[in-house]
Amino acid sequence: KDASIASGKFPLIFLIHGSGGNNTSLNYLVADLTSKGIIVVATNYLSDDENIYPPETISIKPWIQNADTSFLLDQVLKEKKFINNISKDSIGILGYSKGGYSALALAGGKLDYNKYINFCKDNKNFPDCVFYPNVLKDNKENFEKSYLDRRFSFVISIDPILSHSFTDESLNNISVPILLISSDFFIPGN
């Protein structure tokens, strides 16, 4: 916190936590990344703070943190403290769970509501099918909207939610490098 910045240009990574998490959930990653000269933005997404919003309200609208992340990038790139130190061609996202979904969405992944519904018909107890159906039925437009932000040049997505609902076309059209880390539970191996 408030460390001085060495001279030079450095990569910038947005660390996006999952549902119910906060900016300290992945502190071990922040410490390791910053020790390697990476500027890390690890923020609380208010929509995930269960002390402010109960999980059945805003927290389960996964697309909210997509727009929040793009807004935060706007602000960081204007911040005089960082403006001369950010390598603008090396801005990435590391997201876990709901943050993993946001990482893929900001890279260009788009969801398909009908794909989600069809998946959940056969997988009623899958976490995405238990947690999201009520909010998604009234928000199809937000669910399927593109959140592509071309300023992000790489993505690390860990156990992304809704991975079964991304369109193949949108995933095939992502033009930035992606590292996808997942357990077989969320994305079955081939």
Coordinates of N, CA and C in Angstrom, one line a residue:
K1 N 0.8 -1.2 0.0 CA 0.0 0.0 0.0 C 0.9 1.2 0.0
D2 N 0.6 2.2 -0.9 CA 1.3 3.4 -1.0 C 2.8 3.3 -1.2
A3 N 3.2 2.2 -1.7 CA 4.7 2.0 -2.0 C 5.1 3.0 -3.1
S4 N 6.3 3.4 -3.0 CA 6.8 4.3 -4.1 C 7.0 3.4 -5.4
I5 N 7.0 4.1 -6.5 CA 7.1 3.4 -7.8 C 8.5 3.6 -8.4
A6 N 9.1 2.5 -8.8 CA 10.4 2.6 -9.4 C 10.2 3.3 -10.8
S7 N 11.3 3.8 -11.3 CA 11.2 4.5 -12.6 C 11.1 3.4 -13.7
G8 N 10.4 3.7 -14.7 CA 10.3 2.7 -15.8 C 8.8 2.4 -16.1
K9 N 8.6 1.6 -17.1 CA 7.2 1.2 -17.5 C 7.0 -0.3 -17.0
F10 N 5.8 -0.5 -16.4 CA 5.5 -1.8 -15.8 C 4.2 -2.3 -16.2
P11 N 4.0 -3.7 -16.3 CA 2.7 -4.2 -16.6 C 1.7 -3.9 -15.5
L12 N 0.4 -3.8 -15.9 CA -0.6 -3.6 -14.9 C -1.6 -4.7 -15.0
I13 N -2.0 -5.3 -13.8 CA -2.9 -6.3 -13.7 C -4.1 -5.9 -12.8
F14 N -5.3 -6.2 -13.3 CA -6.5 -6.0 -12.4 C -6.8 -7.4 -11.8
L15 N -6.9 -7.4 -10.5 CA -7.2 -8.7 -9.8 C -8.7 -8.6 -9.5
I16 N -9.5 -9.5 -10.1 CA -10.9 -9.5 -9.9 C -11.3 -10.7 -9.1
H17 N -11.8 -10.5 -7.9 CA -12.2 -11.6 -7.0 C -13.6 -12.2 -7.4
G18 N -14.0 -13.2 -6.8 CA -15.2 -13.9 -7.0 C -16.3 -13.4 -6.1
S19 N -17.5 -14.0 -6.3 CA -18.7 -13.7 -5.5 C -18.4 -13.9 -4.0
G20 N -18.7 -12.9 -3.2 CA -18.5 -13.0 -1.8 C -17.0 -12.7 -1.4
G21 N -16.2 -12.5 -2.3 CA -14.8 -12.2 -2.0 C -14.6 -10.7 -1.8
N22 N -13.3 -10.3 -1.6 CA -13.0 -8.9 -1.5 C -11.5 -8.7 -2.0
N23 N -11.0 -7.5 -1.9 CA -9.7 -7.2 -2.4 C -8.6 -7.9 -1.6
T24 N -8.8 -8.5 -0.5 CA -7.8 -9.2 0.2 C -7.9 -10.7 0.0
S25 N -8.9 -11.2 -0.7 CA -9.0 -12.6 -0.9 C -7.8 -13.3 -1.6
L26 N -7.2 -12.5 -2.4 CA -6.1 -13.1 -3.2 C -4.8 -12.3 -2.9
N27 N -4.6 -11.9 -1.6 CA -3.4 -11.1 -1.2 C -2.1 -11.8 -1.6
Y28 N -2.1 -13.2 -1.5 CA -0.9 -13.9 -1.8 C -0.4 -13.6 -3.3
L29 N -1.4 -13.5 -4.2 CA -1.1 -13.2 -5.5 C -0.6 -11.7 -5.7
V30 N -1.2 -10.8 -5.0 CA -0.8 -9.4 -5.0 C 0.7 -9.3 -4.6
A31 N 1.0 -9.9 -3.5 CA 2.4 -9.9 -3.0 C 3.4 -10.4 -4.0
D32 N 3.1 -11.5 -4.6 CA 4.0 -12.2 -5.6 C 4.1 -11.3 -6.8
L33 N 3.0 -10.9 -7.4 CA 3.0 -10.1 -8.6 C 3.8 -8.7 -8.4
T34 N 3.5 -8.0 -7.3 CA 4.2 -6.8 -7.1 C 5.7 -7.0 -6.9
S35 N 6.0 -8.1 -6.3 CA 7.5 -8.3 -6.0 C 8.2 -8.6 -7.4
K36 N 7.5 -8.8 -8.4 CA 8.0 -9.0 -9.7 C 7.9 -7.8 -10.6
G37 N 7.5 -6.7 -10.0 CA 7.5 -5.4 -10.7 C 6.2 -5.2 -11.5
I38 N 5.1 -5.8 -11.1 CA 3.8 -5.6 -11.7 C 3.0 -4.7 -10.9
I39 N 2.3 -3.7 -11.5 CA 1.4 -2.9 -10.8 C 0.1 -3.7 -10.7
V40 N -0.5 -3.8 -9.5 CA -1.7 -4.5 -9.3 C -2.8 -3.6 -8.8
V41 N -4.0 -3.7 -9.4 CA -5.2 -3.0 -8.9 C -6.1 -4.2 -8.3
A42 N -6.2 -4.2 -7.0 CA -7.1 -5.2 -6.4 C -8.1 -4.4 -5.6
T43 N -9.3 -4.4 -6.1 CA -10.4 -3.6 -5.5 C -11.5 -4.4 -5.0
N44 N -12.3 -3.8 -4.1 CA -13.6 -4.4 -3.7 C -14.6 -4.0 -4.7
Y45 N -15.4 -5.0 -5.2 CA -16.5 -4.8 -6.0 C -17.7 -4.7 -5.0
L46 N -18.3 -3.5 -4.8 CA -19.3 -3.4 -3.8 C -20.5 -4.3 -4.0
S47 N -20.7 -4.7 -5.2 CA -21.8 -5.6 -5.5 C -21.6 -7.0 -4.9
D48 N -20.3 -7.3 -4.4 CA -20.0 -8.6 -3.8 C -19.8 -8.5 -2.3
D49 N -19.9 -7.3 -1.8 CA -19.7 -7.2 -0.3 C -21.0 -7.6 0.4
E50 N -21.1 -8.8 0.9 CA -22.3 -9.3 1.6 C -22.7 -8.4 2.8
N51 N -21.8 -7.6 3.3 CA -22.2 -6.7 4.4 C -23.1 -5.5 3.9
I52 N -22.9 -5.2 2.6 CA -23.7 -4.1 2.1 C -24.9 -4.6 1.3
Y53 N -24.7 -5.6 0.4 CA -25.7 -6.1 -0.4 C -25.9 -7.6 -0.2
P54 N -27.1 -8.0 0.2 CA -27.4 -9.4 0.4 C -27.1 -10.2 -0.9
P55 N -26.7 -11.4 -0.9 CA -26.4 -12.1 -2.2 C -27.5 -12.2 -3.1
E56 N -28.8 -12.2 -2.7 CA -29.9 -12.3 -3.6 C -30.2 -11.1 -4.3
T57 N -29.5 -10.0 -4.1 CA -29.8 -8.8 -4.8 C -28.7 -8.5 -5.9
I58 N -28.0 -7.5 -5.8 CA -27.1 -7.0 -6.8 C -25.9 -8.0 -7.0
S59 N -25.5 -8.7 -6.0 CA -24.3 -9.5 -6.1 C -24.3 -10.5 -7.2
I60 N -25.5 -11.0 -7.5 CA -25.6 -12.0 -8.5 C -25.7 -11.6 -9.9
K61 N -25.5 -10.3 -10.2 CA -25.5 -9.8 -11.5 C -24.1 -9.7 -12.0
P62 N -23.6 -10.8 -12.6 CA -22.2 -10.9 -12.9 C -21.6 -9.8 -13.8
W63 N -22.4 -9.2 -14.6 CA -22.0 -8.2 -15.6 C -21.6 -6.9 -15.0
I64 N -22.1 -6.6 -13.8 CA -21.8 -5.3 -13.2 C -20.3 -5.1 -13.0
Q65 N -19.6 -6.1 -12.5 CA -18.1 -5.8 -12.3 C -17.4 -5.7 -13.7
N66 N -18.0 -6.1 -14.8 CA -17.3 -5.9 -16.1 C -17.2 -4.4 -16.3
A67 N -18.3 -3.7 -16.2 CA -18.4 -2.2 -16.5 C -17.5 -1.5 -15.4
D68 N -17.6 -2.0 -14.2 CA -16.8 -1.4 -13.1 C -15.3 -1.5 -13.4
T69 N -14.9 -2.6 -13.9 CA -13.4 -2.8 -14.2 C -13.0 -1.9 -15.3
S70 N -13.8 -1.8 -16.4 CA -13.4 -0.8 -17.4 C -13.4 0.6 -16.9
F71 N -14.3 1.0 -16.0 CA -14.3 2.3 -15.4 C -13.1 2.5 -14.6
L72 N -12.7 1.5 -13.8 CA -11.5 1.6 -13.0 C -10.2 1.8 -13.8
L73 N -10.2 1.0 -15.0 CA -9.1 1.2 -15.8 C -9.0 2.7 -16.4
D74 N -10.1 3.2 -16.7 CA -10.2 4.6 -17.1 C -9.5 5.5 -16.0
Q75 N -9.9 5.3 -14.8 CA -9.4 6.1 -13.7 C -7.9 5.9 -13.4
V76 N -7.5 4.7 -13.5 CA -6.0 4.4 -13.2 C -5.2 5.0 -14.3
L77 N -5.6 5.0 -15.5 CA -4.9 5.5 -16.6 C -4.8 7.1 -16.6
K78 N -5.7 7.7 -15.8 CA -5.7 9.1 -15.6 C -4.9 9.6 -14.4
E79 N -4.6 8.6 -13.5 CA -4.0 8.9 -12.2 C -2.5 9.3 -12.4
K80 N -2.2 10.5 -12.0 CA -0.9 11.1 -12.2 C 0.2 10.3 -11.6
K81 N -0.1 9.6 -10.5 CA 0.9 8.8 -9.8 C 1.4 7.6 -10.7
F82 N 0.5 7.1 -11.5 CA 0.8 6.0 -12.4 C 1.1 6.3 -13.8
I83 N 0.6 7.4 -14.3 CA 0.5 7.7 -15.7 C 1.8 7.4 -16.5
N84 N 3.0 7.7 -15.9 CA 4.3 7.5 -16.6 C 4.9 6.1 -16.3
N85 N 4.2 5.3 -15.5 CA 4.8 4.0 -15.2 C 4.0 2.8 -15.7
I86 N 2.9 3.0 -16.3 CA 2.1 1.9 -16.8 C 2.5 1.6 -18.3
S87 N 2.8 0.4 -18.6 CA 3.1 -0.1 -19.9 C 1.7 -0.4 -20.5
K88 N 1.2 0.6 -21.3 CA -0.2 0.5 -21.9 C -0.4 -0.7 -22.8
D89 N 0.7 -1.3 -23.3 CA 0.5 -2.5 -24.1 C 0.6 -3.8 -23.3
S90 N 0.7 -3.7 -22.0 CA 0.8 -4.8 -21.1 C -0.2 -4.7 -19.9
I91 N -1.5 -4.6 -20.2 CA -2.5 -4.4 -19.2 C -3.4 -5.7 -19.2
G92 N -3.5 -6.4 -18.1 CA -4.2 -7.6 -18.1 C -5.1 -7.8 -16.9
I93 N -5.8 -8.9 -16.9 CA -6.8 -9.2 -15.9 C -6.5 -10.6 -15.3
L94 N -6.5 -10.8 -14.0 CA -6.5 -12.1 -13.4 C -7.8 -12.2 -12.6
G95 N -8.6 -13.1 -13.0 CA -9.9 -13.2 -12.3 C -10.2 -14.6 -11.8
Y96 N -10.9 -14.6 -10.7 CA -11.2 -15.9 -10.1 C -12.7 -16.0 -9.9
S97 N -13.3 -17.1 -10.4 CA -14.7 -17.4 -10.3 C -15.5 -16.4 -11.0
K98 N -16.3 -15.6 -10.3 CA -17.0 -14.5 -11.1 C -16.0 -13.6 -11.7
G99 N -14.9 -13.3 -11.1 CA -13.9 -12.5 -11.7 C -13.3 -13.2 -12.9
G100 N -13.2 -14.6 -12.9 CA -12.8 -15.3 -14.1 C -13.7 -15.1 -15.3
Y101 N -15.0 -15.1 -15.0 CA -16.0 -14.8 -16.0 C -15.8 -13.4 -16.6
S102 N -15.6 -12.4 -15.7 CA -15.3 -11.0 -16.1 C -14.1 -10.9 -17.0
A103 N -13.0 -11.7 -16.6 CA -11.8 -11.6 -17.4 C -12.1 -12.1 -18.8
L104 N -12.8 -13.2 -19.0 CA -13.2 -13.6 -20.3 C -14.1 -12.7 -21.1
A105 N -15.1 -12.1 -20.3 CA -16.0 -11.2 -20.9 C -15.3 -9.9 -21.4
L106 N -14.4 -9.4 -20.6 CA -13.6 -8.2 -21.0 C -12.7 -8.5 -22.2
A107 N -12.3 -9.7 -22.4 CA -11.5 -10.1 -23.5 C -12.3 -10.4 -24.8
G108 N -13.6 -10.4 -24.6 CA -14.5 -10.5 -25.8 C -15.5 -11.7 -25.7
G109 N -15.4 -12.5 -24.7 CA -16.3 -13.6 -24.5 C -17.7 -13.1 -24.3
K110 N -18.7 -13.7 -25.0 CA -20.1 -13.3 -24.8 C -20.9 -14.5 -24.4
L111 N -21.9 -14.3 -23.6 CA -22.7 -15.4 -23.1 C -24.0 -15.5 -24.0
D112 N -24.5 -16.7 -24.0 CA -25.8 -17.0 -24.7 C -26.8 -17.5 -23.7
Y113 N -27.9 -16.7 -23.6 CA -28.9 -17.0 -22.6 C -29.5 -18.4 -22.8
N114 N -29.8 -18.7 -24.1 CA -30.5 -20.0 -24.4 C -29.5 -21.2 -24.1
K115 N -28.2 -21.0 -24.3 CA -27.2 -22.0 -24.0 C -27.2 -22.2 -22.4
Y116 N -27.3 -21.1 -21.7 CA -27.4 -21.2 -20.2 C -28.6 -22.0 -19.8
I117 N -29.8 -21.7 -20.4 CA -31.0 -22.4 -20.0 C -31.0 -23.8 -20.3
N118 N -30.5 -24.2 -21.5 CA -30.4 -25.6 -21.9 C -29.4 -26.3 -21.0
F119 N -28.3 -25.7 -20.7 CA -27.3 -26.4 -19.8 C -28.0 -26.7 -18.5
C120 N -28.7 -25.7 -17.9 CA -29.3 -25.9 -16.6 C -30.5 -26.9 -16.6
K121 N -31.1 -27.1 -17.7 CA -32.1 -28.2 -17.7 C -31.6 -29.5 -17.3
D122 N -30.3 -29.8 -17.7 CA -29.7 -31.1 -17.4 C -28.8 -31.0 -16.2
N123 N -28.6 -29.8 -15.7 CA -27.6 -29.7 -14.5 C -28.2 -28.8 -13.5
K124 N -29.4 -29.1 -13.0 CA -30.1 -28.3 -12.1 C -29.4 -27.9 -10.8
N125 N -28.5 -28.8 -10.3 CA -27.8 -28.6 -9.1 C -26.4 -27.9 -9.3
F126 N -26.0 -27.6 -10.6 CA -24.8 -27.0 -10.8 C -24.8 -25.6 -10.2
P127 N -23.7 -25.1 -9.6 CA -23.8 -23.8 -8.9 C -24.4 -22.7 -9.7
D128 N -23.9 -22.5 -11.0 CA -24.5 -21.5 -11.8 C -26.0 -21.6 -12.0
C129 N -26.5 -22.8 -12.0 CA -27.9 -23.0 -12.3 C -28.7 -22.8 -11.0
V130 N -28.1 -22.9 -9.9 CA -28.8 -22.6 -8.6 C -28.7 -21.1 -8.2
F131 N -27.6 -20.5 -8.5 CA -27.3 -19.1 -8.0 C -27.9 -18.0 -8.9
Y132 N -28.0 -18.3 -10.2 CA -28.3 -17.2 -11.2 C -29.6 -17.1 -11.8
P133 N -30.5 -18.2 -11.9 CA -31.6 -18.2 -12.8 C -32.6 -17.0 -12.6
N134 N -32.9 -16.7 -11.4 CA -33.9 -15.6 -11.1 C -33.5 -14.3 -11.7
V135 N -32.2 -13.9 -11.5 CA -31.8 -12.6 -11.9 C -31.6 -12.6 -13.4
L136 N -31.2 -13.7 -14.0 CA -30.9 -13.7 -15.4 C -32.1 -13.7 -16.3
K137 N -33.2 -14.2 -15.9 CA -34.4 -14.3 -16.7 C -34.9 -12.9 -17.1
D138 N -34.7 -11.9 -16.2 CA -35.1 -10.5 -16.5 C -34.0 -9.6 -17.0
N139 N -32.9 -10.2 -17.3 CA -31.7 -9.4 -17.7 C -31.0 -10.0 -18.9
K140 N -31.7 -10.6 -19.8 CA -31.1 -11.3 -21.0 C -30.2 -10.3 -21.7
E141 N -30.6 -9.1 -21.9 CA -29.8 -8.1 -22.7 C -28.4 -7.9 -22.0
N142 N -28.4 -7.7 -20.7 CA -27.1 -7.6 -20.0 C -26.3 -8.8 -20.0
F143 N -27.0 -10.0 -19.9 CA -26.4 -11.3 -19.9 C -25.6 -11.5 -21.2
E144 N -26.2 -11.1 -22.3 CA -25.6 -11.4 -23.6 C -24.8 -10.3 -24.2
K145 N -24.8 -9.2 -23.6 CA -24.1 -8.0 -24.1 C -22.6 -8.2 -24.2
S146 N -22.0 -7.5 -25.1 CA -20.5 -7.6 -25.2 C -19.9 -6.6 -24.2
Y147 N -18.9 -7.0 -23.5 CA -18.2 -6.2 -22.6 C -16.7 -6.0 -23.0
L148 N -16.4 -6.3 -24.2 CA -15.0 -6.3 -24.7 C -14.4 -4.9 -24.4
D149 N -13.2 -5.0 -23.9 CA -12.4 -3.8 -23.6 C -11.0 -4.1 -24.2
R150 N -10.8 -3.5 -25.4 CA -9.6 -3.8 -26.1 C -8.3 -3.3 -25.4
R151 N -8.4 -2.6 -24.4 CA -7.2 -2.1 -23.7 C -6.5 -3.3 -22.9
F152 N -7.2 -4.3 -22.6 CA -6.7 -5.5 -21.9 C -5.9 -6.4 -22.9
S153 N -4.7 -6.6 -22.7 CA -3.9 -7.4 -23.7 C -3.6 -8.8 -23.3
F154 N -4.0 -9.2 -22.1 CA -3.9 -10.6 -21.7 C -4.9 -10.9 -20.6
V155 N -5.2 -12.2 -20.4 CA -6.2 -12.6 -19.5 C -5.8 -13.9 -18.8
I156 N -6.0 -13.9 -17.5 CA -5.8 -15.2 -16.7 C -7.2 -15.4 -16.0
S157 N -7.8 -16.5 -16.4 CA -9.2 -16.8 -15.8 C -9.1 -18.1 -15.1
I158 N -9.5 -18.0 -13.8 CA -9.4 -19.2 -12.9 C -10.8 -19.6 -12.5
D159 N -11.2 -20.8 -12.8 CA -12.5 -21.3 -12.5 C -13.7 -20.4 -12.8
P160 N -13.7 -19.9 -14.0 CA -14.8 -18.9 -14.4 C -16.2 -19.5 -14.3
I161 N -17.1 -18.7 -13.7 CA -18.5 -19.1 -13.6 C -19.0 -19.0 -15.1
L162 N -20.1 -19.6 -15.3 CA -20.9 -19.5 -16.6 C -20.0 -19.9 -17.8
S163 N -19.0 -20.7 -17.6 CA -18.1 -21.1 -18.7 C -18.8 -21.9 -19.7
H164 N -19.8 -22.6 -19.3 CA -20.6 -23.4 -20.2 C -21.6 -22.6 -21.1
S165 N -21.7 -21.3 -20.8 CA -22.7 -20.5 -21.5 C -22.0 -19.5 -22.5
F166 N -20.7 -19.5 -22.6 CA -20.1 -18.6 -23.6 C -20.3 -19.1 -25.0
T167 N -20.5 -18.2 -25.9 CA -20.6 -18.7 -27.3 C -19.3 -19.1 -27.9
D168 N -19.3 -20.2 -28.6 CA -18.0 -20.7 -29.2 C -17.4 -19.6 -30.1
E169 N -18.3 -18.9 -30.9 CA -17.8 -17.9 -31.8 C -17.0 -16.8 -31.0
S170 N -17.6 -16.3 -29.9 CA -17.0 -15.2 -29.2 C -15.6 -15.7 -28.6
L171 N -15.6 -16.9 -28.1 CA -14.3 -17.4 -27.5 C -13.3 -17.6 -28.6
N172 N -13.7 -18.1 -29.8 CA -12.8 -18.3 -30.9 C -12.3 -16.9 -31.4
N173 N -13.0 -15.9 -31.2 CA -12.6 -14.5 -31.8 C -11.8 -13.7 -30.8
I174 N -11.5 -14.2 -29.6 CA -10.7 -13.5 -28.6 C -9.3 -13.4 -29.2
S175 N -8.8 -12.2 -29.2 CA -7.5 -12.0 -29.9 C -6.3 -11.8 -29.0
V176 N -6.5 -11.9 -27.7 CA -5.5 -11.7 -26.7 C -5.1 -13.1 -26.1
P177 N -3.9 -13.3 -25.6 CA -3.5 -14.5 -24.9 C -4.4 -14.7 -23.7
I178 N -4.8 -16.0 -23.5 CA -5.6 -16.4 -22.3 C -5.0 -17.6 -21.7
L179 N -4.9 -17.5 -20.3 CA -4.5 -18.7 -19.5 C -5.7 -19.0 -18.8
L180 N -6.3 -20.2 -19.0 CA -7.5 -20.7 -18.4 C -7.1 -21.8 -17.4
I181 N -7.4 -21.6 -16.1 CA -7.1 -22.6 -15.1 C -8.4 -23.0 -14.5
S182 N -8.7 -24.3 -14.5 CA -10.0 -24.7 -14.0 C -10.0 -26.2 -13.5
S183 N -10.8 -26.5 -12.5 CA -11.0 -27.8 -12.1 C -11.9 -28.5 -13.0
D184 N -11.9 -29.8 -13.1 CA -12.8 -30.6 -13.9 C -14.2 -30.4 -13.6
F185 N -14.5 -29.9 -12.4 CA -15.9 -29.7 -12.0 C -16.6 -28.6 -12.8
F186 N -15.8 -27.5 -13.1 CA -16.4 -26.4 -13.8 C -16.3 -26.5 -15.3
I187 N -15.1 -27.0 -15.7 CA -14.9 -27.2 -17.2 C -14.3 -28.6 -17.4
P188 N -15.2 -29.5 -17.7 CA -14.7 -30.9 -17.8 C -13.6 -31.0 -18.9
G189 N -12.5 -31.8 -18.5 CA -11.4 -32.0 -19.5 C -11.8 -32.9 -20.6
N190 N -11.1 -32.8 -21.7 CA -11.3 -33.7 -22.8 C -10.3 -34.8 -22.9

